[in-house]
Amino acid sequence: MRRLAYVDNLRVVLTVLVILHHMALTYGTIHAWYVFEPAKDPSGVALDVLVMFDQAFFMGFFFLISGFFTPGSYDRKGGGAFMRDRLVRLGVPLIVFLLLLRPLAMIGVYQDFDMPYWMFYIGSWDPGPMWFVEVLLVFAAVYAVIRRYGRIPRSGPEQAPGAAPIAAYTLALAAVTFAWRLVVPIGLYVPVLGLPTPSHLPQYASMFAIGVLAHRRGWFATLSRRAGRLGFAAAGLGTLVLLPVRFMSGGAVADLAQATWEAVFAVGVIIGLLVLFRERFNAQGARGRFLSEHAYTVYIIHPVVLVGLAYAFAWLHVAAIVKFAVVSALALPLCWGLASLTRSLPGAKRIL
């Protein structure tokens, strides 16, 4: 399958968002990262807002893009080679992170525990951001089984779904998410798998499946410009209407408003960004190719860079959002520079 510059550019933007998301967790008021400097000024709330908006859509977008490229990979390689490739491309980085990078990222946390490191390592099991790779590996395996034993009709290009089916999917996603969270509430952590957001699994699984369908039916190419505008409009209107309900109510009403807002915002922003990048950012120069070629490696190694910078700048006492901006401005080039060095190692490009 030929490279789609706008999709590669979107992956770069999403990878940047991942870095900013974890930097916001470092300096905001939500303790969910390896290093935590709780904000002592109101600007920390702005970082929490960034985390909330990111979380609503960006990992679902990653799964959509991953699903989009899955059928073509399976078609080219066949079932056995496809799974071997997935095990190499996903499994090997996961193991490297768990055995080499995770200890580095958690070295500061370990200092607070009086126990052997091996005991701490096992007791604090957490794949960190590589939970995405774990889940993606499972989705790939499920897809391979379906392709092997199921009958999937071949389909060619067709017009992307219109407003009615997109609205139906959005409402269904909101309803399923609300029901799912009765059992798996927001904030629940799954220690065995290390999933930080199992409450979002309906979005992740459905976005991956839609990505598979989008590949088969050419939906990315046929989404209209009007769909993009409506997507952004729906995301904005949903935010204005549903978030106040979410924060001014409680119980089931607040939970339903949260699930509905996330679905509307995610679907709207994803459609809007797909169309925007296809129409406006569908080209790459040398710099763009560099960024996209190294984006996956950046995703894998960025925790070590962010943790190192957080400790290096522990002395800097400024407003939370200022510190976030300063450290992020250093983290982005450092992540891509280290990723470039990593991919220059012998055999690295075969995996990364």
mmCIF file with all atom_site columns, N, CA, C and O in Angstrom, residues 155-171:
data_model
loop_
_atom_site.group_PDB
_atom_site.id
_atom_site.type_symbol
_atom_site.label_atom_id
_atom_site.label_alt_id
_atom_site.label_comp_id
_atom_site.label_asym_id
_atom_site.label_entity_id
_atom_site.label_seq_id
_atom_site.pdbx_PDB_ins_code
_atom_site.Cartn_x
_atom_site.Cartn_y
_atom_site.Cartn_z
_atom_site.occupancy
_atom_site.B_iso_or_equiv
_atom_site.pdbx_formal_charge
_atom_site.auth_seq_id
_atom_site.auth_comp_id
_atom_site.auth_asym_id
_atom_site.auth_atom_id
_atom_site.pdbx_PDB_model_num
ATOM 1  N N  . SER A 1 155 ? -14.514 -5.968 -0.739 1.00 0.00 ? 155 SER A N  1
ATOM 2  C CA . SER A 1 155 ? -15.291 -4.795 -1.125 1.00 0.00 ? 155 SER A CA 1
ATOM 3  C C  . SER A 1 155 ? -14.359 -3.742 -1.679 1.00 0.00 ? 155 SER A C  1
ATOM 4  O O  . SER A 1 155 ? -13.237 -3.582 -1.206 1.00 0.00 ? 155 SER A O  1
ATOM 5  N N  . GLY A 1 156 ? -14.827 -3.052 -2.679 1.00 0.00 ? 156 GLY A N  1
ATOM 6  C CA . GLY A 1 156 ? -14.028 -2.006 -3.295 1.00 0.00 ? 156 GLY A CA 1
ATOM 7  C C  . GLY A 1 156 ? -14.409 -0.642 -2.761 1.00 0.00 ? 156 GLY A C  1
ATOM 8  O O  . GLY A 1 156 ? -15.179 -0.525 -1.803 1.00 0.00 ? 156 GLY A O  1
ATOM 9  N N  . PRO A 1 157 ? -13.871 0.412  -3.366 1.00 0.00 ? 157 PRO A N  1
ATOM 10 C CA . PRO A 1 157 ? -14.160 1.766  -2.911 1.00 0.00 ? 157 PRO A CA 1
ATOM 11 C C  . PRO A 1 157 ? -15.653 2.077  -2.961 1.00 0.00 ? 157 PRO A C  1
ATOM 12 O O  . PRO A 1 157 ? -16.360 1.664  -3.873 1.00 0.00 ? 157 PRO A O  1
ATOM 13 N N  . GLU A 1 158 ? -16.120 2.788  -1.964 1.00 0.00 ? 158 GLU A N  1
ATOM 14 C CA . GLU A 1 158 ? -17.492 3.254  -1.929 1.00 0.00 ? 158 GLU A CA 1
ATOM 15 C C  . GLU A 1 158 ? -17.541 4.546  -1.145 1.00 0.00 ? 158 GLU A C  1
ATOM 16 O O  . GLU A 1 158 ? -16.580 4.911  -0.466 1.00 0.00 ? 158 GLU A O  1
ATOM 17 N N  . GLN A 1 159 ? -18.641 5.255  -1.264 1.00 0.00 ? 159 GLN A N  1
ATOM 18 C CA . GLN A 1 159 ? -18.766 6.532  -0.586 1.00 0.00 ? 159 GLN A CA 1
ATOM 19 C C  . GLN A 1 159 ? -18.747 6.340  0.926  1.00 0.00 ? 159 GLN A C  1
ATOM 20 O O  . GLN A 1 159 ? -19.336 5.393  1.458  1.00 0.00 ? 159 GLN A O  1
ATOM 21 N N  . ALA A 1 160 ? -18.058 7.208  1.607  1.00 0.00 ? 160 ALA A N  1
ATOM 22 C CA . ALA A 1 160 ? -18.010 7.144  3.071  1.00 0.00 ? 160 ALA A CA 1
ATOM 23 C C  . ALA A 1 160 ? -19.405 7.325  3.646  1.00 0.00 ? 160 ALA A C  1
ATOM 24 O O  . ALA A 1 160 ? -20.274 7.941  3.034  1.00 0.00 ? 160 ALA A O  1
ATOM 25 N N  . PRO A 1 161 ? -19.659 6.772  4.833  1.00 0.00 ? 161 PRO A N  1
ATOM 26 C CA . PRO A 1 161 ? -20.978 6.915  5.458  1.00 0.00 ? 161 PRO A CA 1
ATOM 27 C C  . PRO A 1 161 ? -21.372 8.381  5.597  1.00 0.00 ? 161 PRO A C  1
ATOM 28 O O  . PRO A 1 161 ? -20.535 9.260  5.830  1.00 0.00 ? 161 PRO A O  1
ATOM 29 N N  . GLY A 1 162 ? -22.660 8.634  5.480  1.00 0.00 ? 162 GLY A N  1
ATOM 30 C CA . GLY A 1 162 ? -23.178 9.983  5.627  1.00 0.00 ? 162 GLY A CA 1
ATOM 31 C C  . GLY A 1 162 ? -23.480 10.320 7.074  1.00 0.00 ? 162 GLY A C  1
ATOM 32 O O  . GLY A 1 162 ? -23.108 9.598  8.005  1.00 0.00 ? 162 GLY A O  1
ATOM 33 N N  . ALA A 1 163 ? -24.193 11.422 7.256  1.00 0.00 ? 163 ALA A N  1
ATOM 34 C CA . ALA A 1 163 ? -24.447 11.931 8.606  1.00 0.00 ? 163 ALA A CA 1
ATOM 35 C C  . ALA A 1 163 ? -25.251 10.951 9.449  1.00 0.00 ? 163 ALA A C  1
ATOM 36 O O  . ALA A 1 163 ? -24.965 10.778 10.643 1.00 0.00 ? 163 ALA A O  1
ATOM 37 N N  . ALA A 1 164 ? -26.250 10.295 8.863  1.00 0.00 ? 164 ALA A N  1
ATOM 38 C CA . ALA A 1 164 ? -27.127 9.414  9.643  1.00 0.00 ? 164 ALA A CA 1
ATOM 39 C C  . ALA A 1 164 ? -26.369 8.212  10.232 1.00 0.00 ? 164 ALA A C  1
ATOM 40 O O  . ALA A 1 164 ? -26.451 7.965  11.446 1.00 0.00 ? 164 ALA A O  1
ATOM 41 N N  . PRO A 1 165 ? -25.637 7.440  9.411  1.00 0.00 ? 165 PRO A N  1
ATOM 42 C CA . PRO A 1 165 ? -24.911 6.313  10.021 1.00 0.00 ? 165 PRO A CA 1
ATOM 43 C C  . PRO A 1 165 ? -23.807 6.747  10.974 1.00 0.00 ? 165 PRO A C  1
ATOM 44 O O  . PRO A 1 165 ? -23.539 6.055  11.968 1.00 0.00 ? 165 PRO A O  1
ATOM 45 N N  . ILE A 1 166 ? -23.167 7.888  10.717 1.00 0.00 ? 166 ILE A N  1
ATOM 46 C CA . ILE A 1 166 ? -22.142 8.375  11.652 1.00 0.00 ? 166 ILE A CA 1
ATOM 47 C C  . ILE A 1 166 ? -22.781 8.753  12.980 1.00 0.00 ? 166 ILE A C  1
ATOM 48 O O  . ILE A 1 166 ? -22.266 8.430  14.056 1.00 0.00 ? 166 ILE A O  1
ATOM 49 N N  . ALA A 1 167 ? -23.939 9.427  12.916 1.00 0.00 ? 167 ALA A N  1
ATOM 50 C CA . ALA A 1 167 ? -24.655 9.784  14.146 1.00 0.00 ? 167 ALA A CA 1
ATOM 51 C C  . ALA A 1 167 ? -25.102 8.530  14.890 1.00 0.00 ? 167 ALA A C  1
ATOM 52 O O  . ALA A 1 167 ? -25.024 8.473  16.131 1.00 0.00 ? 167 ALA A O  1
ATOM 53 N N  . ALA A 1 168 ? -25.547 7.516  14.137 1.00 0.00 ? 168 ALA A N  1
ATOM 54 C CA . ALA A 1 168 ? -25.983 6.272  14.772 1.00 0.00 ? 168 ALA A CA 1
ATOM 55 C C  . ALA A 1 168 ? -24.821 5.593  15.487 1.00 0.00 ? 168 ALA A C  1
ATOM 56 O O  . ALA A 1 168 ? -24.972 5.104  16.625 1.00 0.00 ? 168 ALA A O  1
ATOM 57 N N  . TYR A 1 169 ? -23.667 5.554  14.838 1.00 0.00 ? 169 TYR A N  1
ATOM 58 C CA . TYR A 1 169 ? -22.483 4.970  15.487 1.00 0.00 ? 169 TYR A CA 1
ATOM 59 C C  . TYR A 1 169 ? -22.118 5.751  16.738 1.00 0.00 ? 169 TYR A C  1
ATOM 60 O O  . TYR A 1 169 ? -21.803 5.166  17.787 1.00 0.00 ? 169 TYR A O  1
ATOM 61 N N  . THR A 1 170 ? -22.157 7.073  16.648 1.00 0.00 ? 170 THR A N  1
ATOM 62 C CA . THR A 1 170 ? -21.780 7.909  17.792 1.00 0.00 ? 170 THR A CA 1
ATOM 63 C C  . THR A 1 170 ? -22.687 7.647  18.987 1.00 0.00 ? 170 THR A C  1
ATOM 64 O O  . THR A 1 170 ? -22.215 7.495  20.127 1.00 0.00 ? 170 THR A O  1
ATOM 65 N N  . LEU A 1 171 ? -23.997 7.594  18.739 1.00 0.00 ? 171 LEU A N  1
ATOM 66 C CA . LEU A 1 171 ? -24.939 7.334  19.832 1.00 0.00 ? 171 LEU A CA 1
ATOM 67 C C  . LEU A 1 171 ? -24.765 5.927  20.385 1.00 0.00 ? 171 LEU A C  1
ATOM 68 O O  . LEU A 1 171 ? -24.859 5.702  21.601 1.00 0.00 ? 171 LEU A O  1
#
